[in-house]
Amino acid sequence: MRFTGLCAFPLTPLTPLTPLRPLTPLTPPLAAPSPASFAVDEGAYVGLVERLVDARVDSIGALGSTGNYAYLSRSERARIAELTVEAAGGVPVVVGVSALSTRDVLAHVADAQRAGASGVLLAPMSYQRLTQEEAFGLYETVAAELSVPLVVYDNPTTTGFTFTLELHGRIAELPGVTSIKIPPVPTSPDAARATLAHYREHVSNVVTLGVSGDGSAAAGLLSGCDAWYSVLAGVLPRECQALTLAARAGDSVTAHAISARFAPLWELFATHGSLRVVTAVAEVLGLIGSGSLPHPVRGLDAVGRRAVLRALEAAGVVEG
Amino acid sequence: MRFTGLCAFPLTPLTPLTPLRPLTPLTPPLAAPSPASFAVDEGAYVGLVERLVDARVDSIGALGSTGNYAYLSRSERARIAELTVEAAGGVPVVVGVSALSTRDVLAHVADAQRAGASGVLLAPMSYQRLTQEEAFGLYETVAAELSVPLVVYDNPTTTGFTFTLELHGRIAELPGVTSIKIPPVPTSPDAARATLAHYREHVSNVVTLGVSGDGSAAAGLLSGCDAWYSVLAGVLPRECQALTLAARAGDSVTAHAISARFAPLWELFATHGSLRVVTAVAEVLGLIGSGSLPHPVRGLDAVGRRAVLRALEAAGVVEG
């Protein structure tokens, strides 16, 4: 499996747990669950995945950062992997398997493979900051146990780990490594091409490079990225697929025009983090309920939500 | 419970799991565990705690960063909390309860309280970078459910979260908040006093301030810190208690002299992280076995281990 084109990352919407009612008026009330308790909203989740299938995305990324993987239990993650593969109807599914300990990563790998994932996505999550050699050891251990392709997930903001290009090159040689989800590239074409060329000095063409940071997707795809690992595509897959197809056909005018429609949204991503913004987008579109983020992470306040609504109006996604 | 004096954080030593033997020659071999599998070395752990009790530390910090809490399962953490309280023989135990989700933090709080902890230690661990308001919400939720005192754990290196002094002030007003484990202070006396004064503009004297960053302990205690939350004290409690008693008695010459003996070790902390260095110290002293860190984190290589041995010789802890 070679991951190219648009890989859309659905949110994993949560629903706050409300206190259980006592069975009869004589039963003592059960302990009220904490305000931090939640369950996965499986119905809303399947709806999000079906929307991606309808929009003909090239692959689906379950349990990415946007999919709240870091906050869910092993059984919740295994269930999401199963639900995604079922609802994907043959569209390849790559499942996030990252965890702080290699022991837990391998458990998530086993669950993802059992669920029928077409690949796994692995970031070097860290609590103690990892050395380059420790991160290599993680990928080496996991690659030795995998029977599906591996996508390397490079996200210094969430993991606190910075890959050197030399490390990317070493990991790319491991068996089964098929793609790297790279951080945002510069938006200027020359600088984006130079960034890609630096990767290619270390990483062979057998391994695809996929851009992340949705605001730099057009620049990334037009300057040689093979794929776009997209947060926004989790909620607006048609618009993102139109951008992807235009860019991969070399139509830079159309690709940049679609990206420019979402410029106010990219600014909100930078201010609030893409997860909080895309969650608000999904709420505005009626795809998920409120309170869907895992505490301590919280949704945008009223001011932020109004800014998201205005950004969607500016993009023509909702009527003003 | 007011945490003052020396709080020593023991390592949680792990032992790699070796493949299980089949029961009889006819039984098919069980699946070999991965090289990343481990169990807690409970015997070695209890030995470390007893060493702290013998050295008359003022409190014991179980499951701090040095205690590998971030890599352990809920049941392993609950068991460590129980073992610590049992072995502490009345010395107050503060138990680390941090986790990425508030839901998991509350589960660890319940386990720590059930085990008999005298307090809990809570850091704003983050995957999605938290806002100041989200971090406050975490402490607010936990404080509302606590029945033992809470120590705020400020460690930007591992958590990726930076507290403002305003946030420290707001959290310090929450019910049950008793102490703040602050990052290293400057080693120059004037700068250390200025740092402490800034905290005290926001945090009342009811809440103790404990220095971390062992190399700045003497400076911190001499300039007004009430406590030292110490990694090194987990393996060398007598030396650290001597430093603490001297500093709290105002004997800056003795305190600085003890700290200076360990200068080569503080340098190794900065290069390799205190966890890897203190683990090597514990191995050199024969307190734990090898391979005791949770993958992907690994122990020091041969060069690093030799440097640790030389630092211990320089400190007079082992013979050269």
PDB file of N, CA, C and O in Angstrom, chain B residues 108-177:
ATOM      1  N   HIS B 108      -6.663   7.899  38.699  1.00  0.00           N
ATOM      2  CA  HIS B 108      -5.426   7.762  39.484  1.00  0.00           C
ATOM      3  C   HIS B 108      -5.595   8.407  40.868  1.00  0.00           C
ATOM      4  O   HIS B 108      -5.036   7.915  41.852  1.00  0.00           O
ATOM      5  N   VAL B 109      -6.337   9.506  40.933  1.00  0.00           N
ATOM      6  CA  VAL B 109      -6.607  10.145  42.228  1.00  0.00           C
ATOM      7  C   VAL B 109      -7.344   9.168  43.144  1.00  0.00           C
ATOM      8  O   VAL B 109      -6.983   8.996  44.321  1.00  0.00           O
ATOM      9  N   ALA B 110      -8.364   8.522  42.608  1.00  0.00           N
ATOM     10  CA  ALA B 110      -9.132   7.566  43.421  1.00  0.00           C
ATOM     11  C   ALA B 110      -8.223   6.449  43.927  1.00  0.00           C
ATOM     12  O   ALA B 110      -8.279   6.071  45.103  1.00  0.00           O
ATOM     13  N   ASP B 111      -7.363   5.942  43.055  1.00  0.00           N
ATOM     14  CA  ASP B 111      -6.453   4.855  43.457  1.00  0.00           C
ATOM     15  C   ASP B 111      -5.462   5.331  44.522  1.00  0.00           C
ATOM     16  O   ASP B 111      -5.172   4.604  45.475  1.00  0.00           O
ATOM     17  N   ALA B 112      -4.925   6.542  44.347  1.00  0.00           N
ATOM     18  CA  ALA B 112      -3.931   7.062  45.293  1.00  0.00           C
ATOM     19  C   ALA B 112      -4.560   7.264  46.671  1.00  0.00           C
ATOM     20  O   ALA B 112      -3.955   6.939  47.701  1.00  0.00           O
ATOM     21  N   GLN B 113      -5.784   7.801  46.676  1.00  0.00           N
ATOM     22  CA  GLN B 113      -6.452   8.027  47.967  1.00  0.00           C
ATOM     23  C   GLN B 113      -6.775   6.696  48.641  1.00  0.00           C
ATOM     24  O   GLN B 113      -6.606   6.558  49.856  1.00  0.00           O
ATOM     25  N   ARG B 114      -7.190   5.719  47.864  1.00  0.00           N
ATOM     26  CA  ARG B 114      -7.503   4.393  48.412  1.00  0.00           C
ATOM     27  C   ARG B 114      -6.239   3.762  49.021  1.00  0.00           C
ATOM     28  O   ARG B 114      -6.300   3.054  50.020  1.00  0.00           O
ATOM     29  N   ALA B 115      -5.083   4.062  48.401  1.00  0.00           N
ATOM     30  CA  ALA B 115      -3.822   3.477  48.885  1.00  0.00           C
ATOM     31  C   ALA B 115      -3.319   4.160  50.153  1.00  0.00           C
ATOM     32  O   ALA B 115      -2.403   3.667  50.796  1.00  0.00           O
ATOM     33  N   GLY B 116      -3.910   5.305  50.489  1.00  0.00           N
ATOM     34  CA  GLY B 116      -3.472   5.999  51.699  1.00  0.00           C
ATOM     35  C   GLY B 116      -2.460   7.097  51.467  1.00  0.00           C
ATOM     36  O   GLY B 116      -1.695   7.455  52.376  1.00  0.00           O
ATOM     37  N   ALA B 117      -2.428   7.652  50.263  1.00  0.00           N
ATOM     38  CA  ALA B 117      -1.503   8.747  49.983  1.00  0.00           C
ATOM     39  C   ALA B 117      -1.812   9.943  50.869  1.00  0.00           C
ATOM     40  O   ALA B 117      -2.971  10.210  51.193  1.00  0.00           O
ATOM     41  N   SER B 118      -0.745  10.687  51.236  1.00  0.00           N
ATOM     42  CA  SER B 118      -0.917  11.919  52.010  1.00  0.00           C
ATOM     43  C   SER B 118      -1.138  13.128  51.111  1.00  0.00           C
ATOM     44  O   SER B 118      -1.439  14.221  51.595  1.00  0.00           O
ATOM     45  N   GLY B 119      -0.916  12.942  49.818  1.00  0.00           N
ATOM     46  CA  GLY B 119      -1.114  14.023  48.860  1.00  0.00           C
ATOM     47  C   GLY B 119      -0.966  13.470  47.460  1.00  0.00           C
ATOM     48  O   GLY B 119      -0.524  12.327  47.278  1.00  0.00           O
ATOM     49  N   VAL B 120      -1.360  14.289  46.486  1.00  0.00           N
ATOM     50  CA  VAL B 120      -1.159  13.888  45.087  1.00  0.00           C
ATOM     51  C   VAL B 120      -0.401  14.991  44.362  1.00  0.00           C
ATOM     52  O   VAL B 120      -0.468  16.171  44.732  1.00  0.00           O
ATOM     53  N   LEU B 121       0.327  14.573  43.340  1.00  0.00           N
ATOM     54  CA  LEU B 121       1.162  15.475  42.538  1.00  0.00           C
ATOM     55  C   LEU B 121       0.584  15.479  41.132  1.00  0.00           C
ATOM     56  O   LEU B 121       0.431  14.418  40.524  1.00  0.00           O
ATOM     57  N   LEU B 122       0.270  16.672  40.630  1.00  0.00           N
ATOM     58  CA  LEU B 122      -0.427  16.743  39.337  1.00  0.00           C
ATOM     59  C   LEU B 122       0.245  17.739  38.399  1.00  0.00           C
ATOM     60  O   LEU B 122       0.348  18.930  38.699  1.00  0.00           O
ATOM     61  N   ALA B 123       0.687  17.240  37.237  1.00  0.00           N
ATOM     62  CA  ALA B 123       1.250  18.065  36.164  1.00  0.00           C
ATOM     63  C   ALA B 123       0.234  18.157  35.029  1.00  0.00           C
ATOM     64  O   ALA B 123      -0.503  17.211  34.783  1.00  0.00           O
ATOM     65  N   PRO B 124       0.218  19.307  34.331  1.00  0.00           N
ATOM     66  CA  PRO B 124      -0.669  19.425  33.170  1.00  0.00           C
ATOM     67  C   PRO B 124      -0.035  18.760  31.950  1.00  0.00           C
ATOM     68  O   PRO B 124       0.400  19.441  31.025  1.00  0.00           O
ATOM     69  N   MET B 125       0.039  17.442  31.974  1.00  0.00           N
ATOM     70  CA  MET B 125       0.547  16.694  30.811  1.00  0.00           C
ATOM     71  C   MET B 125      -0.251  17.120  29.604  1.00  0.00           C
ATOM     72  O   MET B 125      -1.465  17.327  29.700  1.00  0.00           O
ATOM     73  N   SER B 126       0.397  17.211  28.465  1.00  0.00           N
ATOM     74  CA  SER B 126      -0.385  17.609  27.311  1.00  0.00           C
ATOM     75  C   SER B 126       0.050  16.876  26.057  1.00  0.00           C
ATOM     76  O   SER B 126       1.212  16.528  25.894  1.00  0.00           O
ATOM     77  N   TYR B 127      -0.903  16.628  25.200  1.00  0.00           N
ATOM     78  CA  TYR B 127      -0.622  16.188  23.833  1.00  0.00           C
ATOM     79  C   TYR B 127      -1.008  17.363  22.950  1.00  0.00           C
ATOM     80  O   TYR B 127      -0.164  18.022  22.387  1.00  0.00           O
ATOM     81  N   GLN B 128      -2.302  17.696  22.891  1.00  0.00           N
ATOM     82  CA  GLN B 128      -2.681  18.999  22.361  1.00  0.00           C
ATOM     83  C   GLN B 128      -2.216  20.024  23.393  1.00  0.00           C
ATOM     84  O   GLN B 128      -2.524  19.894  24.578  1.00  0.00           O
ATOM     85  N   ARG B 129      -1.468  21.021  22.958  1.00  0.00           N
ATOM     86  CA  ARG B 129      -0.978  22.030  23.904  1.00  0.00           C
ATOM     87  C   ARG B 129      -2.154  22.710  24.582  1.00  0.00           C
ATOM     88  O   ARG B 129      -3.091  23.164  23.920  1.00  0.00           O
ATOM     89  N   LEU B 130      -2.113  22.762  25.910  1.00  0.00           N
ATOM     90  CA  LEU B 130      -3.238  23.306  26.671  1.00  0.00           C
ATOM     91  C   LEU B 130      -3.140  24.824  26.760  1.00  0.00           C
ATOM     92  O   LEU B 130      -2.048  25.390  26.858  1.00  0.00           O
ATOM     93  N   THR B 131      -4.293  25.477  26.786  1.00  0.00           N
ATOM     94  CA  THR B 131      -4.327  26.900  27.099  1.00  0.00           C
ATOM     95  C   THR B 131      -4.231  27.057  28.624  1.00  0.00           C
ATOM     96  O   THR B 131      -4.435  26.094  29.378  1.00  0.00           O
ATOM     97  N   GLN B 132      -3.939  28.275  29.076  1.00  0.00           N
ATOM     98  CA  GLN B 132      -3.899  28.541  30.521  1.00  0.00           C
ATOM     99  C   GLN B 132      -5.257  28.198  31.153  1.00  0.00           C
ATOM    100  O   GLN B 132      -5.324  27.643  32.243  1.00  0.00           O
ATOM    101  N   GLU B 133      -6.322  28.520  30.444  1.00  0.00           N
ATOM    102  CA  GLU B 133      -7.673  28.292  30.966  1.00  0.00           C
ATOM    103  C   GLU B 133      -7.975  26.791  31.062  1.00  0.00           C
ATOM    104  O   GLU B 133      -8.619  26.330  32.011  1.00  0.00           O
ATOM    105  N   GLU B 134      -7.515  26.029  30.075  1.00  0.00           N
ATOM    106  CA  GLU B 134      -7.729  24.572  30.118  1.00  0.00           C
ATOM    107  C   GLU B 134      -6.964  23.950  31.283  1.00  0.00           C
ATOM    108  O   GLU B 134      -7.485  23.062  31.980  1.00  0.00           O
ATOM    109  N   ALA B 135      -5.718  24.408  31.495  1.00  0.00           N
ATOM    110  CA  ALA B 135      -4.949  23.878  32.620  1.00  0.00           C
ATOM    111  C   ALA B 135      -5.633  24.230  33.942  1.00  0.00           C
ATOM    112  O   ALA B 135      -5.735  23.391  34.842  1.00  0.00           O
ATOM    113  N   PHE B 136      -6.141  25.463  34.040  1.00  0.00           N
ATOM    114  CA  PHE B 136      -6.872  25.824  35.266  1.00  0.00           C
ATOM    115  C   PHE B 136      -8.069  24.900  35.456  1.00  0.00           C
ATOM    116  O   PHE B 136      -8.332  24.418  36.571  1.00  0.00           O
ATOM    117  N   GLY B 137      -8.777  24.635  34.380  1.00  0.00           N
ATOM    118  CA  GLY B 137      -9.944  23.740  34.455  1.00  0.00           C
ATOM    119  C   GLY B 137      -9.581  22.353  34.968  1.00  0.00           C
ATOM    120  O   GLY B 137     -10.324  21.744  35.748  1.00  0.00           O
ATOM    121  N   LEU B 138      -8.414  21.860  34.540  1.00  0.00           N
ATOM    122  CA  LEU B 138      -7.950  20.557  35.036  1.00  0.00           C
ATOM    123  C   LEU B 138      -7.798  20.585  36.551  1.00  0.00           C
ATOM    124  O   LEU B 138      -8.320  19.720  37.276  1.00  0.00           O
ATOM    125  N   TYR B 139      -7.072  21.596  37.056  1.00  0.00           N
ATOM    126  CA  TYR B 139      -6.844  21.676  38.504  1.00  0.00           C
ATOM    127  C   TYR B 139      -8.148  21.910  39.260  1.00  0.00           C
ATOM    128  O   TYR B 139      -8.361  21.379  40.357  1.00  0.00           O
ATOM    129  N   GLU B 140      -9.033  22.697  38.674  1.00  0.00           N
ATOM    130  CA  GLU B 140     -10.313  22.988  39.325  1.00  0.00           C
ATOM    131  C   GLU B 140     -11.143  21.705  39.472  1.00  0.00           C
ATOM    132  O   GLU B 140     -11.710  21.423  40.524  1.00  0.00           O
ATOM    133  N   THR B 141     -11.204  20.928  38.392  1.00  0.00           N
ATOM    134  CA  THR B 141     -11.973  19.670  38.423  1.00  0.00           C
ATOM    135  C   THR B 141     -11.392  18.714  39.450  1.00  0.00           C
ATOM    136  O   THR B 141     -12.117  18.093  40.241  1.00  0.00           O
ATOM    137  N   VAL B 142     -10.061  18.578  39.449  1.00  0.00           N
ATOM    138  CA  VAL B 142      -9.431  17.619  40.354  1.00  0.00           C
ATOM    139  C   VAL B 142      -9.562  18.090  41.803  1.00  0.00           C
ATOM    140  O   VAL B 142      -9.875  17.288  42.698  1.00  0.00           O
ATOM    141  N   ALA B 143      -9.348  19.384  42.045  1.00  0.00           N
ATOM    142  CA  ALA B 143      -9.446  19.896  43.421  1.00  0.00           C
ATOM    143  C   ALA B 143     -10.837  19.639  43.996  1.00  0.00           C
ATOM    144  O   ALA B 143     -10.982  19.357  45.191  1.00  0.00           O
ATOM    145  N   ALA B 144     -11.850  19.702  43.151  1.00  0.00           N
ATOM    146  CA  ALA B 144     -13.223  19.510  43.628  1.00  0.00           C
ATOM    147  C   ALA B 144     -13.479  18.069  44.055  1.00  0.00           C
ATOM    148  O   ALA B 144     -14.422  17.794  44.797  1.00  0.00           O
ATOM    149  N   GLU B 145     -12.660  17.137  43.581  1.00  0.00           N
ATOM    150  CA  GLU B 145     -12.904  15.722  43.898  1.00  0.00           C
ATOM    151  C   GLU B 145     -11.914  15.158  44.913  1.00  0.00           C
ATOM    152  O   GLU B 145     -12.019  14.000  45.305  1.00  0.00           O
ATOM    153  N   LEU B 146     -10.967  15.975  45.352  1.00  0.00           N
ATOM    154  CA  LEU B 146      -9.884  15.490  46.207  1.00  0.00           C
ATOM    155  C   LEU B 146     -10.256  15.514  47.678  1.00  0.00           C
ATOM    156  O   LEU B 146     -10.942  16.422  48.130  1.00  0.00           O
ATOM    157  N   SER B 147      -9.720  14.541  48.436  1.00  0.00           N
ATOM    158  CA  SER B 147      -9.818  14.641  49.890  1.00  0.00           C
ATOM    159  C   SER B 147      -8.435  14.684  50.541  1.00  0.00           C
ATOM    160  O   SER B 147      -8.332  14.648  51.756  1.00  0.00           O
ATOM    161  N   VAL B 148      -7.371  14.752  49.762  1.00  0.00           N
ATOM    162  CA  VAL B 148      -6.008  14.945  50.298  1.00  0.00           C
ATOM    163  C   VAL B 148      -5.399  16.164  49.594  1.00  0.00           C
ATOM    164  O   VAL B 148      -5.898  16.584  48.550  1.00  0.00           O
ATOM    165  N   PRO B 149      -4.313  16.732  50.153  1.00  0.00           N
ATOM    166  CA  PRO B 149      -3.711  17.916  49.536  1.00  0.00           C
ATOM    167  C   PRO B 149      -3.131  17.644  48.140  1.00  0.00           C
ATOM    168  O   PRO B 149      -2.768  16.511  47.811  1.00  0.00           O
ATOM    169  N   LEU B 150      -3.046  18.714  47.376  1.00  0.00           N
ATOM    170  CA  LEU B 150      -2.560  18.626  46.001  1.00  0.00           C
ATOM    171  C   LEU B 150      -1.275  19.442  45.833  1.00  0.00           C
ATOM    172  O   LEU B 150      -1.198  20.591  46.280  1.00  0.00           O
ATOM    173  N   VAL B 151      -0.275  18.820  45.209  1.00  0.00           N
ATOM    174  CA  VAL B 151       0.965  19.504  44.858  1.00  0.00           C
ATOM    175  C   VAL B 151       0.931  19.765  43.354  1.00  0.00           C
ATOM    176  O   VAL B 151       0.751  18.828  42.558  1.00  0.00           O
ATOM    177  N   VAL B 152       1.087  21.016  42.979  1.00  0.00           N
ATOM    178  CA  VAL B 152       1.112  21.401  41.564  1.00  0.00           C
ATOM    179  C   VAL B 152       2.505  21.116  41.017  1.00  0.00           C
ATOM    180  O   VAL B 152       3.504  21.527  41.607  1.00  0.00           O
ATOM    181  N   TYR B 153       2.546  20.417  39.894  1.00  0.00           N
ATOM    182  CA  TYR B 153       3.820  19.982  39.324  1.00  0.00           C
ATOM    183  C   TYR B 153       4.064  20.771  38.035  1.00  0.00           C
ATOM    184  O   TYR B 153       3.389  20.574  37.046  1.00  0.00           O
ATOM    185  N   ASP B 154       5.043  21.677  38.103  1.00  0.00           N
ATOM    186  CA  ASP B 154       5.363  22.565  36.980  1.00  0.00           C
ATOM    187  C   ASP B 154       6.654  22.076  36.338  1.00  0.00           C
ATOM    188  O   ASP B 154       7.741  22.317  36.848  1.00  0.00           O
ATOM    189  N   ASN B 155       6.540  21.370  35.228  1.00  0.00           N
ATOM    190  CA  ASN B 155       7.704  20.801  34.544  1.00  0.00           C
ATOM    191  C   ASN B 155       7.550  20.972  33.041  1.00  0.00           C
ATOM    192  O   ASN B 155       7.116  20.056  32.332  1.00  0.00           O
ATOM    193  N   PRO B 156       7.884  22.175  32.535  1.00  0.00           N
ATOM    194  CA  PRO B 156       7.623  22.449  31.114  1.00  0.00           C
ATOM    195  C   PRO B 156       8.343  21.491  30.162  1.00  0.00           C
ATOM    196  O   PRO B 156       7.863  21.243  29.063  1.00  0.00           O
ATOM    197  N   THR B 157       9.481  20.933  30.591  1.00  0.00           N
ATOM    198  CA  THR B 157      10.237  20.061  29.684  1.00  0.00           C
ATOM    199  C   THR B 157       9.449  18.800  29.330  1.00  0.00           C
ATOM    200  O   THR B 157       9.394  18.395  28.176  1.00  0.00           O
ATOM    201  N   THR B 158       8.863  18.185  30.322  1.00  0.00           N
ATOM    202  CA  THR B 158       8.140  16.940  30.038  1.00  0.00           C
ATOM    203  C   THR B 158       6.700  17.195  29.607  1.00  0.00           C
ATOM    204  O   THR B 158       6.153  16.423  28.821  1.00  0.00           O
ATOM    205  N   THR B 159       6.071  18.241  30.122  1.00  0.00           N
ATOM    206  CA  THR B 159       4.646  18.424  29.821  1.00  0.00           C
ATOM    207  C   THR B 159       4.414  19.273  28.577  1.00  0.00           C
ATOM    208  O   THR B 159       3.336  19.230  27.993  1.00  0.00           O
ATOM    209  N   GLY B 160       5.400  20.093  28.203  1.00  0.00           N
ATOM    210  CA  GLY B 160       5.174  21.018  27.100  1.00  0.00           C
ATOM    211  C   GLY B 160       4.250  22.165  27.467  1.00  0.00           C
ATOM    212  O   GLY B 160       3.814  22.919  26.602  1.00  0.00           O
ATOM    213  N   PHE B 161       3.960  22.320  28.756  1.00  0.00           N
ATOM    214  CA  PHE B 161       3.060  23.397  29.193  1.00  0.00           C
ATOM    215  C   PHE B 161       3.818  24.382  30.063  1.00  0.00           C
ATOM    216  O   PHE B 161       4.535  23.996  30.988  1.00  0.00           O
ATOM    217  N   THR B 162       3.641  25.667  29.794  1.00  0.00           N
ATOM    218  CA  THR B 162       4.288  26.717  30.579  1.00  0.00           C
ATOM    219  C   THR B 162       3.246  27.481  31.389  1.00  0.00           C
ATOM    220  O   THR B 162       2.324  28.074  30.828  1.00  0.00           O
ATOM    221  N   PHE B 163       3.387  27.427  32.701  1.00  0.00           N
ATOM    222  CA  PHE B 163       2.502  28.177  33.592  1.00  0.00           C
ATOM    223  C   PHE B 163       2.868  29.661  33.558  1.00  0.00           C
ATOM    224  O   PHE B 163       4.054  30.003  33.647  1.00  0.00           O
ATOM    225  N   THR B 164       1.882  30.543  33.534  1.00  0.00           N
ATOM    226  CA  THR B 164       2.151  31.928  33.883  1.00  0.00           C
ATOM    227  C   THR B 164       2.086  32.034  35.411  1.00  0.00           C
ATOM    228  O   THR B 164       1.495  31.174  36.085  1.00  0.00           O
ATOM    229  N   LEU B 165       2.694  33.082  35.964  1.00  0.00           N
ATOM    230  CA  LEU B 165       2.592  33.281  37.417  1.00  0.00           C
ATOM    231  C   LEU B 165       1.147  33.567  37.817  1.00  0.00           C
ATOM    232  O   LEU B 165       0.712  33.175  38.911  1.00  0.00           O
ATOM    233  N   GLU B 166       0.404  34.224  36.932  1.00  0.00           N
ATOM    234  CA  GLU B 166      -1.012  34.478  37.208  1.00  0.00           C
ATOM    235  C   GLU B 166      -1.760  33.145  37.376  1.00  0.00           C
ATOM    236  O   GLU B 166      -2.598  32.996  38.273  1.00  0.00           O
ATOM    237  N   LEU B 167      -1.461  32.204  36.508  1.00  0.00           N
ATOM    238  CA  LEU B 167      -2.132  30.900  36.611  1.00  0.00           C
ATOM    239  C   LEU B 167      -1.752  30.209  37.913  1.00  0.00           C
ATOM    240  O   LEU B 167      -2.619  29.647  38.612  1.00  0.00           O
ATOM    241  N   HIS B 168      -0.454  30.256  38.272  1.00  0.00           N
ATOM    242  CA  HIS B 168      -0.055  29.665  39.563  1.00  0.00           C
ATOM    243  C   HIS B 168      -0.864  30.293  40.700  1.00  0.00           C
ATOM    244  O   HIS B 168      -1.302  29.602  41.626  1.00  0.00           O
ATOM    245  N   GLY B 169      -1.027  31.623  40.642  1.00  0.00           N
ATOM    246  CA  GLY B 169      -1.785  32.300  41.690  1.00  0.00           C
ATOM    247  C   GLY B 169      -3.222  31.818  41.763  1.00  0.00           C
ATOM    248  O   GLY B 169      -3.753  31.566  42.853  1.00  0.00           O
ATOM    249  N   ARG B 170      -3.864  31.647  40.605  1.00  0.00           N
ATOM    250  CA  ARG B 170      -5.270  31.200  40.596  1.00  0.00           C
ATOM    251  C   ARG B 170      -5.395  29.773  41.120  1.00  0.00           C
ATOM    252  O   ARG B 170      -6.309  29.452  41.885  1.00  0.00           O
ATOM    253  N   ILE B 171      -4.470  28.906  40.677  1.00  0.00           N
ATOM    254  CA  ILE B 171      -4.539  27.501  41.121  1.00  0.00           C
ATOM    255  C   ILE B 171      -4.270  27.409  42.613  1.00  0.00           C
ATOM    256  O   ILE B 171      -4.898  26.615  43.331  1.00  0.00           O
ATOM    257  N   ALA B 172      -3.332  28.232  43.110  1.00  0.00           N
ATOM    258  CA  ALA B 172      -2.976  28.178  44.537  1.00  0.00           C
ATOM    259  C   ALA B 172      -4.154  28.515  45.437  1.00  0.00           C
ATOM    260  O   ALA B 172      -4.161  28.173  46.623  1.00  0.00           O
ATOM    261  N   GLU B 173      -5.160  29.200  44.894  1.00  0.00           N
ATOM    262  CA  GLU B 173      -6.354  29.548  45.685  1.00  0.00           C
ATOM    263  C   GLU B 173      -7.368  28.412  45.741  1.00  0.00           C
ATOM    264  O   GLU B 173      -8.347  28.490  46.497  1.00  0.00           O
ATOM    265  N   LEU B 174      -7.184  27.388  44.925  1.00  0.00           N
ATOM    266  CA  LEU B 174      -8.161  26.284  44.914  1.00  0.00           C
ATOM    267  C   LEU B 174      -8.072  25.492  46.216  1.00  0.00           C
ATOM    268  O   LEU B 174      -7.000  25.393  46.814  1.00  0.00           O
ATOM    269  N   PRO B 175      -9.180  24.903  46.663  1.00  0.00           N
ATOM    270  CA  PRO B 175      -9.157  24.154  47.926  1.00  0.00           C
ATOM    271  C   PRO B 175      -8.190  22.978  47.854  1.00  0.00           C
ATOM    272  O   PRO B 175      -8.176  22.246  46.864  1.00  0.00           O
ATOM    273  N   GLY B 176      -7.370  22.821  48.889  1.00  0.00           N
ATOM    274  CA  GLY B 176      -6.498  21.652  48.973  1.00  0.00           C
ATOM    275  C   GLY B 176      -5.134  21.828  48.339  1.00  0.00           C
ATOM    276  O   GLY B 176      -4.248  20.985  48.528  1.00  0.00           O
ATOM    277  N   VAL B 177      -4.934  22.919  47.587  1.00  0.00           N
ATOM    278  CA  VAL B 177      -3.617  23.099  46.962  1.00  0.00           C
ATOM    279  C   VAL B 177      -2.631  23.516  48.046  1.00  0.00           C
ATOM    280  O   VAL B 177      -2.843  24.507  48.744  1.00  0.00           O
TER     281      VAL B 177
END
